[in-house]
Short mmCIF file of C-alpha atoms in Angstrom, two decimals:
data_model
loop_
_atom_site.label_atom_id
_atom_site.label_comp_id
_atom_site.label_asym_id
_atom_site.label_seq_id
_atom_site.Cartn_x
_atom_site.Cartn_y
_atom_site.Cartn_z
CA MET M 173 21.19 2.61 -31.62
CA PRO M 174 22.47 4.15 -28.32
CA ARG M 175 21.93 7.81 -27.78
CA PRO M 176 25.13 9.75 -28.02
CA HIS M 177 25.12 11.01 -24.49
CA ARG M 178 23.89 9.75 -21.35
CA HIS M 179 24.50 11.28 -17.74
CA HIS M 180 23.51 9.57 -14.50
CA LEU M 181 22.15 11.25 -11.39
CA ILE M 182 22.96 8.98 -8.50
CA SER M 183 24.16 11.73 -6.27
CA VAL M 184 24.35 15.59 -6.17
CA ASP M 185 28.15 15.01 -5.96
CA ASP M 186 28.13 13.21 -9.45
CA LEU M 187 27.41 16.85 -10.99
CA THR M 188 30.01 19.50 -11.76
CA ASP M 189 29.22 22.95 -10.70
CA ARG M 190 28.10 24.04 -14.20
CA GLU M 191 25.87 21.03 -14.40
CA LEU M 192 24.17 21.87 -10.95
CA ARG M 193 23.87 25.48 -11.70
CA TRP M 194 22.47 24.73 -15.30
CA LEU M 195 19.94 22.00 -13.75
CA VAL M 196 18.70 24.68 -11.33
CA ARG M 197 18.44 27.12 -14.06
CA ARG M 198 16.64 25.05 -16.53
CA GLY M 199 14.05 23.99 -13.91
CA ALA M 200 13.26 27.57 -13.30
CA GLU M 201 13.05 28.07 -16.87
CA TYR M 202 10.37 25.31 -17.11
CA ALA M 203 8.58 26.57 -14.33
CA ALA M 204 8.42 30.18 -16.14
CA GLY M 205 7.31 28.58 -19.20
CA GLU M 206 10.23 29.90 -20.97
CA CYS M 207 11.14 26.67 -22.72
CA GLY M 208 8.13 26.50 -25.50
CA GLY M 209 7.40 23.18 -26.68
CA ALA M 210 10.74 21.45 -26.45
CA ARG M 211 10.58 17.50 -26.96
CA PRO M 212 13.99 16.46 -26.34
CA LEU M 213 12.64 13.11 -25.45
CA ALA M 214 11.08 12.28 -28.71
CA ASP M 215 11.27 8.53 -29.32
CA ALA M 216 12.97 7.97 -25.85
CA VAL M 217 11.66 5.23 -23.69
CA VAL M 218 11.46 5.92 -19.79
CA GLY M 219 11.44 3.13 -17.39
CA VAL M 220 9.57 4.28 -13.89
CA LEU M 221 10.75 1.76 -11.16
CA PHE M 222 9.36 2.68 -7.84
CA ARG M 223 9.33 0.11 -4.77
CA GLU M 224 8.22 2.76 -2.25
CA THR M 225 5.02 5.01 -2.18
CA SER M 226 5.47 8.28 -4.05
CA THR M 227 3.07 10.99 -5.30
CA ARG M 228 5.02 14.00 -6.40
CA THR M 229 8.38 12.30 -7.67
CA ARG M 230 6.62 9.50 -9.59
CA THR M 231 4.17 11.87 -11.06
CA ALA M 232 6.64 14.61 -11.78
CA PHE M 233 8.87 12.23 -13.91
CA SER M 234 6.00 10.39 -15.55
CA ALA M 235 4.26 13.69 -16.50
CA GLY M 236 7.60 15.25 -17.60
CA ALA M 237 8.77 12.18 -19.74
CA LEU M 238 5.38 12.46 -21.47
CA ARG M 239 5.33 16.10 -21.96
CA LEU M 240 8.86 15.99 -23.50
CA GLY M 241 7.88 13.45 -25.80
CA GLY M 242 8.96 10.36 -24.09
CA ARG M 243 7.19 7.11 -23.53
CA LEU M 244 6.93 5.16 -20.30
CA ILE M 245 7.15 1.85 -18.94
CA THR M 246 6.43 1.51 -15.27
CA TYR M 247 7.42 -1.24 -12.90
CA GLY M 248 6.22 -1.96 -9.29
CA PRO M 249 8.01 -3.41 -6.33
CA GLY M 250 7.43 -7.05 -7.45
CA ASP M 251 7.79 -6.75 -11.21
CA LEU M 252 11.48 -7.37 -12.02
CA GLN M 253 13.57 -10.51 -11.65
CA GLU M 254 15.51 -9.11 -9.20
CA ASN M 255 12.95 -10.41 -6.84
CA THR M 256 13.97 -13.92 -7.99
CA GLY M 257 17.76 -13.22 -7.58
CA GLU M 258 18.90 -11.62 -10.69
CA SER M 259 21.71 -9.22 -9.94
CA SER M 260 21.40 -5.45 -10.29
CA GLU M 261 24.21 -5.42 -12.71
CA ASP M 262 22.63 -7.97 -15.02
CA THR M 263 19.17 -6.16 -14.54
CA GLY M 264 20.79 -2.85 -15.44
CA ASP M 265 22.58 -4.43 -18.53
CA VAL M 266 19.44 -5.86 -19.84
CA LEU M 267 17.27 -2.78 -19.19
CA SER M 268 19.94 -0.53 -21.00
CA ARG M 269 19.44 -2.45 -24.11
CA MET M 270 15.66 -1.49 -24.14
CA LEU M 271 15.41 2.00 -22.28
CA ASP M 272 16.89 5.24 -22.77
CA VAL M 273 16.41 6.34 -18.89
CA LEU M 274 15.64 4.45 -15.68
CA VAL M 275 13.95 6.38 -13.07
CA ALA M 276 14.29 4.48 -9.59
CA ARG M 277 13.15 4.70 -6.26
CA THR M 278 14.58 1.87 -4.33
CA ALA M 279 14.64 3.40 -0.77
CA GLY M 280 17.73 1.19 -0.37
CA SER M 281 21.41 1.55 -1.00
CA THR M 282 23.22 4.03 -3.47
CA GLU M 283 25.41 1.00 -4.54
CA GLU M 284 22.24 -0.75 -6.12
CA LEU M 285 21.83 2.35 -8.15
CA ARG M 286 25.13 2.55 -9.25
CA ALA M 287 25.06 -1.20 -10.20
CA TYR M 288 22.14 0.03 -12.74
CA ALA M 289 24.53 2.75 -13.99
CA ALA M 290 27.22 0.25 -14.67
CA GLN M 291 26.64 0.14 -18.53
CA GLU M 292 27.00 2.55 -21.49
CA ARG M 293 23.64 2.81 -22.99
CA MET M 294 20.79 3.97 -20.22
CA ALA M 295 20.76 7.01 -17.93
CA VAL M 296 19.95 6.24 -14.41
CA ILE M 297 17.99 8.89 -11.90
CA ASN M 298 18.03 8.52 -8.46
CA ALA M 299 14.46 9.17 -7.41
CA MET M 300 15.29 8.52 -3.87
CA SER M 301 17.63 6.01 -2.12
CA ALA M 302 18.05 5.51 1.66
CA ALA M 303 21.02 7.97 1.90
CA GLU M 304 20.13 10.63 -0.59
CA HIS M 305 17.33 12.26 -2.37
CA PRO M 306 19.40 14.58 -5.12
CA THR M 307 16.37 15.43 -7.35
CA GLN M 308 14.51 16.80 -4.06
CA ALA M 309 17.62 19.04 -3.81
CA LEU M 310 17.24 20.34 -7.41
CA THR M 311 13.46 20.92 -6.65
CA ASP M 312 14.40 22.87 -3.45
CA LEU M 313 17.07 25.16 -5.27
CA THR M 314 14.71 25.57 -8.32
CA THR M 315 12.12 26.82 -5.89
CA MET M 316 14.56 28.99 -4.14
CA LEU M 317 15.97 30.35 -7.46
CA GLY M 318 12.33 31.10 -8.62
CA ARG M 319 11.39 32.96 -5.14
CA PHE M 320 14.70 34.87 -4.58
CA GLY M 321 16.03 35.06 -8.03
CA ARG M 322 19.43 33.85 -6.68
CA ILE M 323 20.81 31.07 -4.69
CA GLU M 324 24.02 32.71 -3.44
CA GLY M 325 23.76 33.97 -0.08
CA LEU M 326 20.52 32.56 0.91
CA ARG M 327 20.24 31.40 4.43
CA VAL M 328 18.38 28.34 5.32
CA LEU M 329 16.92 26.79 8.55
CA TYR M 330 16.33 23.17 8.23
CA ALA M 331 14.65 21.48 11.39
CA GLY M 332 13.64 17.81 11.63
CA GLU M 333 15.17 14.56 11.08
CA GLY M 334 18.50 14.31 9.01
CA ASN M 335 17.48 12.33 6.37
CA ASN M 336 18.02 11.86 2.65
CA THR M 337 16.53 15.28 1.99
CA ALA M 338 18.77 16.76 4.42
CA SER M 339 21.67 15.18 3.24
CA ALA M 340 21.08 16.11 -0.56
CA LEU M 341 20.05 19.59 0.47
CA ALA M 342 23.63 20.01 2.38
CA LEU M 343 25.64 18.81 -0.54
CA ALA M 344 23.71 21.07 -3.11
CA LEU M 345 23.29 24.32 -1.10
CA SER M 346 26.92 24.28 -0.01
CA ARG M 347 28.27 24.52 -3.49
CA PHE M 348 26.84 28.12 -3.80
CA PRO M 349 28.91 31.10 -2.31
CA GLY M 350 27.67 32.92 0.81
CA THR M 351 24.91 30.16 1.48
CA GLU M 352 24.13 29.11 5.12
CA LEU M 353 22.43 25.80 5.95
CA HIS M 354 21.56 25.72 9.70
CA LEU M 355 20.68 22.04 10.55
CA ARG M 356 18.50 21.57 13.73
CA THR M 357 18.18 17.80 14.02
CA PRO M 358 16.98 15.62 17.11
CA PRO M 359 19.68 13.96 19.09
CA GLY M 360 20.32 10.77 17.62
CA TYR M 361 18.75 11.72 14.16
CA GLY M 362 21.54 13.83 12.71
CA VAL M 363 22.73 13.85 9.29
CA ASP M 364 24.96 11.08 8.06
CA PRO M 365 28.59 12.59 8.95
CA ASP M 366 29.81 11.42 5.56
CA PHE M 367 27.64 13.80 4.09
CA LEU M 368 28.25 16.63 6.65
CA ASP M 369 32.08 16.25 5.79
CA ARG M 370 31.48 16.20 2.08
CA ALA M 371 29.23 19.37 2.41
CA ASP M 372 31.94 20.96 4.57
CA ILE M 373 34.58 20.44 1.96
CA HIS M 374 32.27 22.18 -0.63
CA ALA M 375 31.58 25.13 1.74
CA LYS M 376 35.00 25.67 2.31
CA GLU M 377 35.58 26.06 -1.51
CA SER M 378 32.77 28.03 -1.89
CA GLY M 379 32.47 30.20 1.27
CA ALA M 380 29.35 28.66 2.35
CA LEU M 381 28.30 27.63 5.79
CA VAL M 382 26.81 24.33 6.86
CA GLU M 383 26.49 23.70 10.53
CA GLU M 384 24.42 21.43 12.72
CA ARG M 385 22.89 21.63 16.28
CA HIS M 386 20.52 19.31 18.10
CA ASN M 387 18.29 21.87 19.64
CA MET M 388 15.99 24.60 18.45
CA ALA M 389 17.64 27.41 20.85
CA GLU M 390 18.86 30.71 19.53
CA LEU M 391 17.43 30.58 15.84
CA PRO M 392 19.36 32.22 13.26
CA GLU M 393 17.95 35.16 11.20
CA VAL M 394 17.24 33.21 7.83
CA ASP M 395 15.45 33.41 4.50
CA ILE M 396 13.93 29.84 4.23
CA VAL M 397 12.52 27.62 7.27
CA TYR M 398 12.53 24.10 5.94
CA THR M 399 10.97 20.96 7.52
CA THR M 400 10.24 17.39 6.36
CA ARG M 401 8.07 14.61 7.74
CA TRP M 402 9.44 12.85 10.75
CA GLN M 403 8.97 9.45 9.36
CA THR M 404 10.99 9.11 5.98
CA THR M 405 9.62 6.64 3.22
CA GLY M 406 10.79 3.03 4.02
CA THR M 407 12.24 3.71 7.26
CA THR M 408 11.06 2.92 10.71
CA LYS M 409 12.57 4.10 14.16
CA PRO M 410 13.76 1.90 17.02
CA ASP M 411 13.06 4.03 19.73
CA PRO M 412 9.35 3.61 20.51
CA ASP M 413 9.44 7.16 22.18
CA TRP M 414 10.94 8.94 19.29
CA ARG M 415 8.09 11.48 18.95
CA ARG M 416 8.87 12.95 22.19
CA VAL M 417 12.46 13.62 20.93
CA PHE M 418 11.11 15.17 17.82
CA ALA M 419 8.47 17.31 19.21
CA PRO M 420 10.80 20.40 20.07
CA PHE M 421 11.44 20.47 16.36
CA ARG M 422 8.06 21.03 15.10
CA VAL M 423 7.79 24.21 13.01
CA ASP M 424 5.09 26.33 14.26
CA ALA M 425 3.90 30.06 14.47
CA ALA M 426 6.62 30.86 17.33
CA VAL M 427 9.30 29.33 15.11
CA LEU M 428 8.29 31.35 11.99
CA ALA M 429 7.92 34.33 14.38
CA ALA M 430 11.59 33.78 15.53
CA CYS M 431 12.60 34.23 11.80
CA PRO M 432 10.56 37.17 10.60
CA GLY M 433 10.38 37.53 6.81
CA ALA M 434 11.23 33.82 6.05
CA VAL M 435 9.23 31.79 3.72
CA PHE M 436 8.36 28.27 4.62
CA MET M 437 9.31 25.15 2.59
CA HIS M 438 8.32 21.27 2.86
CA ASP M 439 9.14 18.35 0.63
CA LEU M 440 5.77 16.97 1.29
CA PRO M 441 3.60 14.88 2.29
CA ALA M 442 2.95 16.72 5.37
CA HIS M 443 1.47 15.48 8.60
CA ARG M 444 -0.16 18.55 9.91
CA GLY M 445 0.42 18.70 13.78
CA ASP M 446 3.84 16.54 13.68
CA GLU M 447 6.80 18.20 11.93
CA VAL M 448 4.52 21.41 11.04
CA THR M 449 1.31 23.09 12.09
CA GLY M 450 -1.53 23.44 9.71
CA GLU M 451 -1.24 27.26 10.59
CA VAL M 452 2.23 27.35 8.90
CA LEU M 453 1.69 24.92 6.14
CA ASP M 454 -1.48 26.71 4.81
CA GLY M 455 -0.14 30.41 5.95
CA PRO M 456 1.08 33.03 3.74
CA ALA M 457 4.73 32.21 4.35
CA SER M 458 4.24 28.82 3.01
CA ILE M 459 5.48 28.12 -0.78
CA ALA M 460 5.38 24.45 0.04
CA PHE M 461 2.80 23.50 -2.79
CA GLN M 462 4.66 25.43 -5.35
CA GLN M 463 7.57 23.71 -4.35
CA ALA M 464 5.75 20.67 -5.04
CA GLU M 465 4.76 21.82 -8.52
CA ASN M 466 8.31 22.56 -9.19
CA LYS M 467 9.21 18.94 -8.74
CA TYR M 468 7.50 18.62 -12.06
CA HIS M 469 9.65 21.47 -13.67
CA SER M 470 12.86 20.13 -12.21
CA ALA M 471 12.05 16.52 -13.41
CA ARG M 472 11.90 17.92 -16.91
CA ALA M 473 15.36 19.52 -16.49
CA VAL M 474 17.02 16.45 -15.25
CA LEU M 475 15.44 14.35 -18.05
CA GLU M 476 16.70 16.76 -20.69
CA TRP M 477 20.19 16.63 -19.18
CA CYS M 478 20.42 13.01 -19.02
CA LEU M 479 19.96 12.43 -22.65
CA ASP M 480 21.52 15.70 -24.06
CA GLY M 481 23.91 17.07 -21.70
CA ILE M 482 24.14 20.92 -21.16
CA PRO M 483 23.74 22.69 -24.89
CA ALA M 484 27.13 23.92 -26.03
CA GLU M 485 26.00 27.49 -26.15
CA SER M 486 24.70 27.58 -22.60
CA ALA M 487 26.93 29.30 -20.04
#
């Protein structure tokens, strides 16, 4: 029998404001140990499909599903008949007759994930596509909430490539009143304009600010400095001299000194000496490894919501 509810998470923009806030708060509740021995995935079967490497996201959703009472079936990049020409729609239809949830990292198009979701039985979670990494954004906001006790009014400097992490963060943070997201991206490596346009629409509605520049001059006063590795999973850069272009965007002690009091975040894995110095990543301002742990807590919130939605008694 199909479960009575199923909710897909393909993009942050799939979430209502209420759902976004509930997921962030629920992740923080899991992190604080406030959810007891809840097992909302009892008897559920979760498929975990990863075509690209993953440490945090794959482990977070696998451990999260098991801790919530679910059972796992894992697939590698060569395991499904899509490799022999079966369509994503047919694959999703078949899997939905056997699985309750599919967690998929394709590093490919969002449309492929939506094809998996074109059925009525199985929830589909985007564990990273080429364009957007929505579960990373939920982890990031869960981390911010745990650190500051609020999202509203927080100011974030994001330095580095305008990749799928930046796209998702822009869509999520711009939904909260008074937030500021200052994107500093290398020339030619900015955030996809479609995501900036969508984030700008959210910001106008919420009173937030999202702005992008392509230099590190005149850094704003912020609460959080965020970076990500320069080589996004599953991608390559056509410019052989790209490291020279990226070098000015490295987060080092001078950047933190220009943002006094800010904490440091990184979605990991980190390449010390590239996007961040070891002094910063391992220093007292860094909350990057708590952020990594929060991926597990956030994954549990997402899994719970995918099958059961928001409890009626929740605000």
